[in-house]
Amino acid sequence: MVTAKSFVEEIIKIENNIHLLKIYSPKIASEITPGQFLNIKVSDNFFPLLRRPFSICDVDEKFIYIMFNILGDGTKILARKRTGEELDILGPLGHGFKTEGNFDTAIIVAGGLGAAPFPLFTKQMSSLGKNIYSFIGGKSESDIITYGMNNTFISTDDGSFGFKGTVIELLNRNIKILQENKIKIFSCGPTPMLRALKEFCVKNNFDCEVSTESAMACGFGICQGCPIESESKKDKYLLVCKDGPVFNIKDVLI
Amino acid sequence: MNDIDLSVSIGPIKLRNPILLASGTVGYGNEMSEHIDLNKIGGIVTKSLSLKPRKGNPPQRIVETPAGMLNAIGLANVGVEVFLKEKIPFLKQFDVPLICNIAASSVDEYVECTKILTQEDFISAFEINVSCPNVKDGGLQFGNDISSVGKITAKVKAVTKKPVIIKLSPNVSYISEFAKVVKEEGGDAVSAINTLVGTSFNIITRRPKIYNVTGGLSGPAIKPVALAKVLEIKQKVEIPIIGIGGISNWQDVVEFMIAGSSAIQLGTINFVNPTAAIQIIDGLEQYCLHYGLKNISQLTGSYILK
Ligand SMILES: Cc1cc2nc3c(=O)[nH]c(=O)nc-3n(C[C@H](O)[C@H](O)[C@H](O)COP(=O)(O)OP(=O)(O)OC[C@H]3O[C@@H](n4cnc5c(N)ncnc54)[C@H](O)[C@@H]3O)c2cc1C
Ligand SMILES: Cc1cc2nc3c(=O)[nH]c(=O)nc-3n(C[C@H](O)[C@H](O)[C@H](O)COP(=O)(O)O)c2cc1C
Ligand code: FES
């Protein structure tokens, strides 16, 4: 983990007005595992004061990509960055997905911007020779992000794109794929989705890793600002930034 | 190199420079050591330690505010026993003064913690947190009450030979009255300030953004308040002051020293810029060089009011 002066290469707009920020950061780019994140200082003053956490979306040699939507002040400032501007980033942070292991098929379950970590993940899985199925859900078509993913199955709550219903219902419909292969599920998305996914995985005894979120100040374990309840140890919290953000779904209370 | 002397004394405590890292913003040092050379800073103040481990408050614990943040961590900590067994050994590889911050829910617990920790030679001093706004038991309940602060100071002093610093709350009308009682009861120094009580609402759900409803405000937003509190103490009581509150660069440190601080602590800025301490030390050296100060300690209380 380092703080490294990095530079904005370009901002690319993809589907549904989602921004991809391409950052020149050779030092950090060299040590990333999918599912890790960066903590970015978007301004060089106190507006805003704190860094903003973003999943690492993709890595291409000396470049790192993050994927974001304009939400508040921090992302508004990021979206206005110009090529060549310096960017103060801290990373890579946290524990990513365990891409090696006893499975031959990776099942991605992504909700909305939960798609962010999966382009890099997909690349790595492919290079490891694993099959990939990507289940992608959102409220409506404007939430669906398929960037960098293969073998996509889409669901929307309003039926405007793909299957009408939740992404978990869609998984259930395709449970054959899950039962007939040696699978492991990898997921990132809103809490209600993760909660339903946990129920689904427990019921069917599927192994699953999830990327979680929390409000954060430091991003590297010194502020204790990002607790998540552990399933096994009731006397202390885990930290999303340091123990996570990726956890086995069995280990955390969602 | 040059003969600028950055060393300072806080009563009996000698530091190589005035830059300490504040309680709750450095954990127990290990994560910070990946960013900065701990051998270069003035010292570390541990996360508040209690007799038994504390789980802390449920999420959401923090929220950003203009030029600051609110936190209600709830004193999550490993407890004195685990601290001595698992955290101190790591710190011992560094040549860095260690100040143990203690929080408790009763006078007896403060005394008990001090008795246990004082046996560890590596600990240079104690900072007694009587001012945490985020726990129901203890904390501000003591920090708002002059006689409690006096009693805690006296009882803790009675069980240790190490210097005792009392960390004061800004959530009182006259902070100098508290500093006065600390001095009377034999306290060696005061730290000022802990966080200011604040809150923030979500306008859609109408619920507080923080689970604990209120939290402690820290960061650049509180700097003017902290400076005024330091000045008030300096003008009213003769006791060494460690200035804390919103410090983010060397200019802020100079300001706090002019207002009366012997040393200072960096808090929230560590989250934003984990290498701030080192940059600040370099900046202070340049300042001294530029303005012909041989000892940085000459700055303490050097304000000119009229
Ligand atoms: C590990 C991690 C990975 C992330 N990855 C991405 C990503 O790849 N793409 C993306 O667009 N967003 C991601 N986010 C969310 C992203 O950090 C926020 O969208 C961003 O902070 C918005 O900043 P803002 O200033 O635009 O919005 P603001 O309106 O200012 O809101 C941001 C504020 O809310 C706090 N906050 C952020 N997330 C939460 C939360 N879950 N619960 C409570 N408070 C929160 C922040 O600390 C910040 O202070 C991630 C968050 C985490 C923790
Ligand atoms: C997340 C967080 C946790 C803190 N925890 C403690 C603590 O355990 N004990 C304590 O005495 N002060 C604690 N503080 C207060 C700081 O030590 C400091 O007094 C305060 O934040 C003001 O300084 P700053 O504006 O530089 O952050 C905490 C502050 C923050 C932001
Ligand atoms: S964000 Fe600071 S400990 Fe996790």
XYZ file of C-alpha atoms in Angstrom, chain B:
306
model
C 22.759 19.310 8.926
C 21.860 22.540 10.639
C 21.567 23.479 14.276
C 17.821 24.026 14.464
C 16.508 22.454 17.642
C 12.988 21.111 17.210
C 12.934 19.372 20.585
C 10.327 20.386 23.143
C 9.376 19.529 26.697
C 5.876 18.957 27.966
C 6.611 19.304 31.665
C 8.822 16.291 32.380
C 8.267 14.721 28.947
C 11.055 15.361 26.426
C 10.270 14.996 22.727
C 12.541 15.247 19.697
C 9.953 17.444 18.007
C 6.477 18.736 18.864
C 4.554 16.427 16.500
C 2.518 13.707 18.191
C -0.104 11.539 16.516
C -3.467 11.829 18.259
C -5.440 9.114 19.978
C -7.885 7.294 17.720
C -6.124 8.408 14.562
C -3.095 6.085 14.548
C -4.531 2.850 15.914
C -1.590 1.205 17.666
C 0.998 2.360 15.163
C 1.373 -0.609 12.836
C -0.638 0.688 9.882
C 0.974 4.131 10.149
C 4.446 2.614 10.119
C 3.840 1.619 6.492
C 3.547 5.302 5.613
C 6.020 7.116 7.823
C 9.176 6.427 9.767
C 7.930 6.406 13.350
C 11.502 7.091 14.511
C 11.160 10.621 13.171
C 8.019 11.819 14.917
C 7.655 13.312 18.390
C 5.493 10.484 19.678
C 2.394 8.368 19.380
C -0.738 8.493 21.484
C -2.585 5.168 21.448
C -6.277 4.679 20.770
C -8.082 5.017 24.115
C -7.567 1.831 26.104
C -10.078 0.470 28.580
C -9.698 -2.314 31.136
C -11.661 -4.778 28.993
C -11.911 -4.774 25.185
C -14.751 -2.655 23.800
C -16.643 -3.489 20.642
C -17.586 0.118 19.911
C -20.756 1.519 18.337
C -22.643 -0.100 15.439
C -22.335 1.529 12.017
C -22.705 4.185 10.761
C -19.848 5.571 12.810
C -18.598 8.447 10.681
C -19.898 11.106 8.368
C -18.130 13.865 6.531
C -19.096 17.498 7.238
C -17.766 20.753 5.757
C -13.967 20.706 6.300
C -14.410 18.077 8.971
C -16.016 14.859 10.065
C -18.197 13.504 12.826
C -17.241 10.249 14.484
C -18.928 8.060 17.033
C -16.569 5.108 17.166
C -17.524 4.399 20.771
C -13.988 3.690 22.007
C -13.597 0.394 20.154
C -10.296 -0.958 21.516
C -8.474 -4.168 22.366
C -8.252 -3.540 26.115
C -5.081 -3.142 28.210
C -4.217 -6.830 28.381
C -4.182 -7.480 24.618
C -2.485 -4.130 24.121
C 0.422 -5.158 26.345
C 0.648 -8.640 24.884
C 0.064 -8.039 21.187
C 0.468 -4.350 20.329
C 3.409 -3.047 22.383
C 5.956 -5.591 21.067
C 5.570 -4.148 17.580
C 6.070 -0.584 18.798
C 9.186 -1.519 20.746
C 11.197 -1.831 17.556
C 10.914 1.946 17.164
C 12.599 4.712 19.054
C 9.375 6.611 19.603
C 7.852 7.939 22.812
C 4.591 6.141 23.501
C 1.806 7.868 25.350
C -0.993 5.554 26.455
C -4.439 7.079 26.312
C -6.877 5.630 28.845
C -10.674 5.813 28.832
C -12.871 4.349 31.535
C -16.382 4.257 32.896
C -15.441 4.763 36.521
C -12.700 6.394 38.568
C -11.643 2.932 39.725
C -11.271 1.734 36.138
C -8.932 4.657 35.293
C -6.839 3.743 38.324
C -6.860 0.034 37.507
C -5.762 0.595 33.894
C -2.975 2.929 34.984
C -1.726 0.461 37.597
C -1.411 -2.277 34.996
C 0.110 -0.147 32.234
C 2.569 1.724 34.441
C 4.596 -1.469 34.869
C 5.535 -1.366 31.187
C 8.777 0.604 30.830
C 8.223 1.396 27.160
C 5.289 3.668 28.011
C 6.503 7.274 28.425
C 3.372 8.896 29.806
C -0.386 8.639 30.159
C -3.062 10.719 28.538
C -6.336 10.413 30.393
C -9.374 10.780 28.177
C -12.113 12.371 30.257
C -13.709 13.860 27.208
C -15.024 11.220 24.801
C -18.443 12.386 23.634
C -19.467 9.035 22.178
C -20.044 6.637 25.031
C -22.883 6.649 27.528
C -20.842 5.502 30.493
C -17.865 7.651 31.431
C -16.419 10.032 28.879
C -18.069 13.416 28.920
C -19.937 12.573 32.094
C -16.528 13.090 33.739
C -15.191 15.702 31.374
C -18.053 18.085 32.168
C -17.605 17.844 35.902
C -14.741 19.721 37.515
C -14.653 17.659 40.684
C -14.553 14.371 38.703
C -11.657 15.637 36.614
C -9.824 16.647 39.800
C -10.480 13.308 41.423
C -9.365 11.297 38.411
C -6.173 13.354 38.118
C -5.288 12.862 41.778
C -6.078 9.144 41.862
C -4.214 8.348 38.655
C -1.189 10.402 39.754
C -1.163 8.415 43.003
C -0.546 5.097 41.215
C 2.113 6.051 38.659
C 5.455 7.801 38.521
C 5.016 8.481 34.821
C 3.763 11.888 33.680
C -0.026 12.238 33.489
C -1.705 14.385 30.853
C -5.434 15.062 31.080
C -7.258 15.389 27.761
C -9.888 18.068 28.109
C -13.279 18.515 26.505
C -14.125 21.676 24.593
C -17.806 21.084 25.353
C -17.667 23.233 28.509
C -18.044 26.962 29.205
C -14.575 27.570 30.637
C -11.947 25.014 29.755
C -9.359 26.864 31.880
C -11.248 25.941 35.056
C -10.632 22.301 34.189
C -6.967 22.940 33.441
C -6.706 24.663 36.811
C -8.017 21.674 38.724
C -5.679 19.374 36.792
C -2.747 21.511 37.900
C -3.964 21.638 41.497
C -4.292 17.867 41.645
C -0.780 17.317 40.312
C -1.434 16.673 36.620
C 1.647 17.279 34.452
C -0.037 18.700 31.355
C -3.333 19.046 29.519
C -4.288 18.110 25.967
C -6.798 20.411 24.302
C -9.051 19.691 22.596
C -11.035 16.516 22.136
C -13.886 16.630 19.611
C -16.910 18.945 19.718
C -20.354 17.380 19.974
C -22.246 17.591 16.686
C -24.836 15.822 14.568
C -26.115 15.534 11.010
C -29.445 14.404 9.518
C -30.445 12.653 6.339
C -33.118 14.943 4.920
C -34.955 12.141 3.131
C -35.223 9.633 5.956
C -35.139 12.379 8.654
C -32.849 10.133 10.648
C -29.441 11.044 12.066
C -26.638 9.917 9.766
C -24.769 8.462 12.729
C -26.169 5.526 14.692
C -25.182 7.149 17.973
C -27.220 10.258 16.919
C -24.419 12.624 17.920
C -20.711 12.347 17.196
C -17.496 14.249 17.760
C -16.551 16.911 15.237
C -12.906 17.013 14.184
C -10.775 18.315 11.337
C -9.925 21.787 9.968
C -13.434 23.031 10.830
C -12.618 23.004 14.566
C -9.209 24.691 14.393
C -10.293 28.207 15.419
C -12.218 26.811 18.403
C -9.255 24.695 19.482
C -6.862 27.648 19.190
C -9.110 29.813 21.339
C -9.266 27.076 23.994
C -5.473 26.749 24.022
C -5.128 30.506 24.375
C -7.666 30.597 27.215
C -5.748 27.958 29.158
C -2.399 29.627 28.465
C -3.676 32.946 29.773
C -5.261 31.563 32.928
C -3.208 28.569 34.096
C 0.464 27.749 34.208
C 0.467 24.224 32.841
C 2.004 22.745 29.683
C -0.528 22.401 26.868
C -0.643 19.936 23.995
C -2.663 21.619 21.259
C -5.057 19.506 19.174
C -7.773 20.307 16.673
C -7.799 20.564 12.927
C -4.054 20.821 12.449
C -3.163 19.903 8.892
C 0.099 21.659 8.003
C 3.162 23.253 9.585
C 1.599 26.699 9.553
C -1.168 25.394 11.815
C 1.455 23.979 14.193
C 3.207 27.345 14.420
C -0.150 28.976 15.166
C -0.927 26.500 17.947
C 2.505 27.006 19.494
C 2.171 30.785 19.383
C -1.205 30.424 21.136
C 0.466 28.510 23.961
C 1.005 24.866 22.995
C 4.259 23.148 23.943
C 3.535 20.342 21.486
C 0.671 19.392 19.225
C -1.195 16.314 17.998
C -2.295 15.463 14.488
C -5.670 13.752 14.232
C -8.022 13.691 11.271
C -5.298 14.781 8.838
C -3.670 11.348 9.266
C -6.685 9.824 7.487
C -6.394 12.209 4.568
C -2.628 12.398 4.337
C -0.861 9.647 6.272
C 2.524 11.250 5.630
C 1.476 14.653 7.017
C 3.612 14.314 10.162
C 6.855 14.075 8.222
C 5.959 16.907 5.842
C 5.090 19.082 8.834
C 8.379 18.366 10.613
C 10.279 19.379 7.473
C 8.159 22.518 7.179
C 8.832 23.496 10.790
C 12.554 23.173 10.270
C 12.367 25.468 7.245
C 10.270 27.972 9.218
C 12.813 28.073 12.054
C 15.644 28.464 9.585
C 13.885 31.235 7.715
C 12.912 33.247 10.805
C 16.126 32.601 12.709
C 14.624 30.550 15.530
C 17.231 28.341 17.213
C 14.738 26.434 19.339
C 11.211 25.879 18.216
C 10.142 25.884 21.847
C 10.687 29.673 21.817
C 7.384 29.863 19.954
C 5.269 28.531 22.808
C 2.995 31.268 24.109
C 4.820 33.946 22.103
C 1.621 35.690 21.029
C 1.450 39.473 21.001
C -2.099 40.530 21.774
C -1.811 44.276 21.570
